[in-house]
C-alpha positions as MATLAB code, in Angstrom:
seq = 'XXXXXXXXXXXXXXXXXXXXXXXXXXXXXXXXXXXXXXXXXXXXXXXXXXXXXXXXXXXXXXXXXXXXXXXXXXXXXXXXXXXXXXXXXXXXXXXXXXXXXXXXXXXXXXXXXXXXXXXXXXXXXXXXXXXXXXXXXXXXXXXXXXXXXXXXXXXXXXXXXXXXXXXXXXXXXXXXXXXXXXXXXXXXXXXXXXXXXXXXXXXXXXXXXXXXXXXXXXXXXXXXXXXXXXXXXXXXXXXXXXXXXXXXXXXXXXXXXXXXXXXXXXXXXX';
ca = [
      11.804   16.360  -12.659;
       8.682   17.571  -15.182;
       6.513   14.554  -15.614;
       7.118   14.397  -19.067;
      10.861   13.253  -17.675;
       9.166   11.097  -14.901;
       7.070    9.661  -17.798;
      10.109    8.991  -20.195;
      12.792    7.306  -17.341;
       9.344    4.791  -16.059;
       9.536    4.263  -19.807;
      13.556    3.089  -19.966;
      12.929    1.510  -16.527;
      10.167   -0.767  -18.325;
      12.337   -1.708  -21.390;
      15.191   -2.611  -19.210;
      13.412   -4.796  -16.893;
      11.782   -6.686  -20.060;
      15.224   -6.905  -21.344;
      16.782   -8.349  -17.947;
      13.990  -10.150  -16.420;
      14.106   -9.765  -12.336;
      16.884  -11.340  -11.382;
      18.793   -9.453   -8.582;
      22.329  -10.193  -10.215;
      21.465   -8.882  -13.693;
      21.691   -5.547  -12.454;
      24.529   -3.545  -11.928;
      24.766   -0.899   -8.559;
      23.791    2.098  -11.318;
      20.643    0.109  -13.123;
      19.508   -0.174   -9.575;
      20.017    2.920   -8.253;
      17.245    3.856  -11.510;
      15.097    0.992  -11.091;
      14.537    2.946   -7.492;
      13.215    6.311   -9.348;
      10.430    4.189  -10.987;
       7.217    6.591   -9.972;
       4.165    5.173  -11.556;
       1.761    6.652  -13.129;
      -0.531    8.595  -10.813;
      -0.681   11.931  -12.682;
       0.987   11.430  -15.987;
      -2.386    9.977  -18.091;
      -1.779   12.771  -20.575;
       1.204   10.823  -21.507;
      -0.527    7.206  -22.058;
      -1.983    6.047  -24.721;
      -4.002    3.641  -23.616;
      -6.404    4.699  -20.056;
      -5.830    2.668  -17.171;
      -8.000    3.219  -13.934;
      -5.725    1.191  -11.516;
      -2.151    2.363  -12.639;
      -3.420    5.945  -12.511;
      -4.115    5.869   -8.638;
      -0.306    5.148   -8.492;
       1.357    7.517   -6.184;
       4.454    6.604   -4.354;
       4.821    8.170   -1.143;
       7.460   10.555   -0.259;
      10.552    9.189    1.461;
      10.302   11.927    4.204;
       6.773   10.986    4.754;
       8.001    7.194    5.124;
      10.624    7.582    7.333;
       8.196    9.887    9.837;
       5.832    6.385    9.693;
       8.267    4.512   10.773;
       9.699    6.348   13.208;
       5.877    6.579   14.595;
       6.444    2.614   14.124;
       9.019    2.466   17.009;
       7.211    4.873   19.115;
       4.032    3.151   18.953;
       6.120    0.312   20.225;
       7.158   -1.849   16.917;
      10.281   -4.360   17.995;
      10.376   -6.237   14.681;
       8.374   -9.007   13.559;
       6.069   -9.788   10.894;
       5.101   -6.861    8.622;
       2.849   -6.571    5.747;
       2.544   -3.799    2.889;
       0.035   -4.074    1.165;
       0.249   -1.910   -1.768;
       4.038   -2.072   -2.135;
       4.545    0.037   -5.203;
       8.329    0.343   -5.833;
       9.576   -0.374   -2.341;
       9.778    2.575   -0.902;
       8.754    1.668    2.331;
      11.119   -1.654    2.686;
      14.000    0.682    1.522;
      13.537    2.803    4.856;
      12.910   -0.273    7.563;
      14.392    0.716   10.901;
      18.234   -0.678   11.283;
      18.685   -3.848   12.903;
      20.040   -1.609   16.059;
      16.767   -0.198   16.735;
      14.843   -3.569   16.811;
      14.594   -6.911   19.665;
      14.081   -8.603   16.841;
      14.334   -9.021   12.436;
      11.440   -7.308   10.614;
      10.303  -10.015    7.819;
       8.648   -8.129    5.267;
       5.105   -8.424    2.643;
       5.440   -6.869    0.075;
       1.757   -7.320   -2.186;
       2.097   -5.453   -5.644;
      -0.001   -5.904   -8.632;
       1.484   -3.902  -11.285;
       4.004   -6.009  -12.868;
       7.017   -3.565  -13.163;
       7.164   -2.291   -9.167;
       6.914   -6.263   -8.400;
       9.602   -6.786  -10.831;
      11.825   -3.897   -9.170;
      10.277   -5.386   -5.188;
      11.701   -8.480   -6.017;
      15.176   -7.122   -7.744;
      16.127   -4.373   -5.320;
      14.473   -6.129   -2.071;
      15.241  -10.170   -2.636;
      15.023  -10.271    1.131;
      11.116   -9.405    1.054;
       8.406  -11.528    0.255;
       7.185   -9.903   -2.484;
       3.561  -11.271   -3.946;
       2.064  -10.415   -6.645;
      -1.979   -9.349   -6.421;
      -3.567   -7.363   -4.539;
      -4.243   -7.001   -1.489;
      -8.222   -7.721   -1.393;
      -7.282  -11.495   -2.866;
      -5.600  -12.472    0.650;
      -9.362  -12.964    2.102;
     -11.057  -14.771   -1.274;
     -11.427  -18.571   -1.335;
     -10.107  -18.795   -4.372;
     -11.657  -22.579   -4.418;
     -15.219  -21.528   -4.343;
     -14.750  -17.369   -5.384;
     -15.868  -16.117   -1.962;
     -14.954  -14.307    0.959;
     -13.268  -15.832    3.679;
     -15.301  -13.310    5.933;
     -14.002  -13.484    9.709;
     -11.552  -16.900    8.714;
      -8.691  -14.569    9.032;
      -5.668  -15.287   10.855;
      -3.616  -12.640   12.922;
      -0.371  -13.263   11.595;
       1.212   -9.596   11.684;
       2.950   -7.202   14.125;
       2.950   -4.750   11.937;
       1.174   -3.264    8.312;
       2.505   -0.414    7.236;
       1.934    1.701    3.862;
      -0.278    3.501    1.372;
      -3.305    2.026    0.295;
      -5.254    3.320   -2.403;
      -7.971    5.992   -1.896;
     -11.438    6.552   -3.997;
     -14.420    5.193   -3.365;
     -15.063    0.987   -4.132;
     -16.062    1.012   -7.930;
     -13.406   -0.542  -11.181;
     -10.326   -0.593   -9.990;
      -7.763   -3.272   -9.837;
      -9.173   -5.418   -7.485;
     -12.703   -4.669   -7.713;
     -13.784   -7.871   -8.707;
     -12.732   -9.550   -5.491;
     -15.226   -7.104   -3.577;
     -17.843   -8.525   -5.394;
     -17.083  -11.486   -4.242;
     -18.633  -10.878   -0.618;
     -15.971   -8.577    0.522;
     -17.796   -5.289    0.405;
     -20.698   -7.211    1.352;
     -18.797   -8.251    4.530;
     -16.759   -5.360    5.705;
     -19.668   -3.201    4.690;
     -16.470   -0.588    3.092;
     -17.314    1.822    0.684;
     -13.697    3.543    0.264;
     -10.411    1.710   -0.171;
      -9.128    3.429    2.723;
     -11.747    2.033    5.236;
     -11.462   -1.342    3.227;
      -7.766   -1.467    4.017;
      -8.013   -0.585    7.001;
     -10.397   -2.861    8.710;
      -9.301   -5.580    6.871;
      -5.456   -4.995    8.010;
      -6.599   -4.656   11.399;
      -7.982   -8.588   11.173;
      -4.375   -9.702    9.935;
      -2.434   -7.862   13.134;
      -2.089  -10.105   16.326;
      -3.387   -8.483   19.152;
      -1.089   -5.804   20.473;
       0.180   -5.138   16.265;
       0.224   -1.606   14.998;
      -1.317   -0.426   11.329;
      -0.095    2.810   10.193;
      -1.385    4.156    6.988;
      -0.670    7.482    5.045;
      -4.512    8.283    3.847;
      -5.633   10.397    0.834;
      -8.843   12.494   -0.145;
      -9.895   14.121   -3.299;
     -11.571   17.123   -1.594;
     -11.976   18.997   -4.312;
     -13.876   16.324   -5.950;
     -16.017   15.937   -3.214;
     -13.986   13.274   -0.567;
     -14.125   13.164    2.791;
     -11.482   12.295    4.487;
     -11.730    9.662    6.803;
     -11.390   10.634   10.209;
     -14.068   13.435    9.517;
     -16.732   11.004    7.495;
     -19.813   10.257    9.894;
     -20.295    7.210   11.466;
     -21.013    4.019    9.899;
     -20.633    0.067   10.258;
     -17.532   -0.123    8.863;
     -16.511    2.144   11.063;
     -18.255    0.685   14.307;
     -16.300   -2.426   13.427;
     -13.272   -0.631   13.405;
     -13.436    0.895   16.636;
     -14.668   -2.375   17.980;
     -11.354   -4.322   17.141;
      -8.906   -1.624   17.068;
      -7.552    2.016   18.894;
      -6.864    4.993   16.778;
      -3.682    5.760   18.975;
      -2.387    8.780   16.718;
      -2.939   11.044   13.453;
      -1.454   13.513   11.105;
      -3.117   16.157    8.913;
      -0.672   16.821    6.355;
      -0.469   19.399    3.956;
      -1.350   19.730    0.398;
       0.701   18.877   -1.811;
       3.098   16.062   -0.214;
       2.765   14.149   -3.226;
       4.075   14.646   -6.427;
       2.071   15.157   -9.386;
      -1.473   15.176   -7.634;
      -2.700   17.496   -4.361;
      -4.896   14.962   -2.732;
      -5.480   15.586    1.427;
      -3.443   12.886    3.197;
      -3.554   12.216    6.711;
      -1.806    9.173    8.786;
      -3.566    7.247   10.854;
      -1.981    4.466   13.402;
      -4.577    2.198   15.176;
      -3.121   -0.321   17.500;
      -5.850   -3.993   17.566;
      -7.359   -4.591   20.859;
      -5.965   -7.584   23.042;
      -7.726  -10.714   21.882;
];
């Protein structure tokens, strides 16, 4: 598909979902079937009209690449439980969850999304998911007073599984919530180190975080496995076990050829 055609069908995927609303029923096997192909807009700004930082880091990750994390999932030792994604996009991720077979127990699924069409299609083709709509950073803002929680967190997950934004902490959606103590607190500079030591305070001791990871090398990122050491970092390590990784090649994602790596870090016993 050229992006000019993945531009076009996001287009008729928008228009029907403001003509049908989100109601699971609406939607006939086929309209579904296309809601799934919704791709975002990571790599098609040449197309929109109007810029717009957050819905431009929107890359959906490959289904191969999603089934391989969950397969580490089960090897790391995921039975089912409580998982969270945090940056849902259009579901991929809940469409692949291991069969019932392969778990001890359900896996009850989080599904935060802020852009309001992949929530719309989260809560039409997954009605079995929690879906939420926000972002991620707002789960640890007390919304009463407009400041972080810092460590008030509770473990509540066995699992948090997806692909979290990349790019250093500046304007993106979400950014105001890291100026309200956030950044302050986990001392991140990169959405990929935010996301993952925050995730790390929401597993139970014993949970499993597996993230796909991205870089803009070319522009100058450093990917994080190979960035020095740093608090962030140190706090990481302190809480949690990098227990496997992936470089992956070029190229895995349509539309942009950002480095990814995966990283899975199991949290310490309490």
């Amino acid at each position: 598909m050229t992006n000019r055609q993945a531009y076009e069908l996001n287009r008729q995927i928008e228009a029907l979902i403001d003509q049908k609303g989100s109601d699971p029923a609406a939607y006939t096997a086929d309209e579904k079937a296309m809601l799934s192909q919704y791709s975002g807009y990571g790599g098609l700004d040449q197309f929109l009209e109007e810029s717009n930082a957050g819905i431009l880091y929107e890359f959906f990750t490959p289904v191969p690449i999603v089934k391989k994390m969950w397969g580490l999932a089960l090897k790391l030792g995921f039975k089912g439980g409580d998982v969270l994604e945090p940056a849902a996009g259009n579901g991929v991720f809940l469409a692949q969850v291991p069969a019932r077979q392969y778990l001890e127990r359900d896996a009850v699924v989080t599904a935060i999304e802020p852009q309001q069409y992949s929530y719309a299609i989260l809560r039409i083709l997954y009605p079995e998911a929690r879906a939420v709509q926000g972002v991620f950073e707002q789960q640890f803002i007390n919304e009463r007073i407009n400041e972080s929680v810092r460590s008030n967190v509770k473990p509540v997950y066995d699992l948090i599984i997806g692909n979290p934004p990349y790019g250093s902490i500046r304007g993106l959606s979400g950014g105001k919530y890291m100026n309200m103590g956030e950044k302050q607190y986990t001392k991140a500079n990169a959405y990929d180190e935010y996301f993952i030591r925050r995730g790390i305070d929401l597993l139970k001791p014993g949970g499993i975080l597996i993230y796909i990871i991205g870089s803009e090398v070319a522009n100058g990122g450093v990917p994080f496995l190979q960035r020095g050491n740093s608090q962030v970092k140190e706090e990481i390590a302190a809480r949690a076990t990098l227990s496997d990784a992936y470089r992956l090649p070029n190229g895995v994602f349509d539309r942009t050829d950002v480095l990814s790596d995966i990283v899975c870090f199991t949290k310490n016993a309490a």
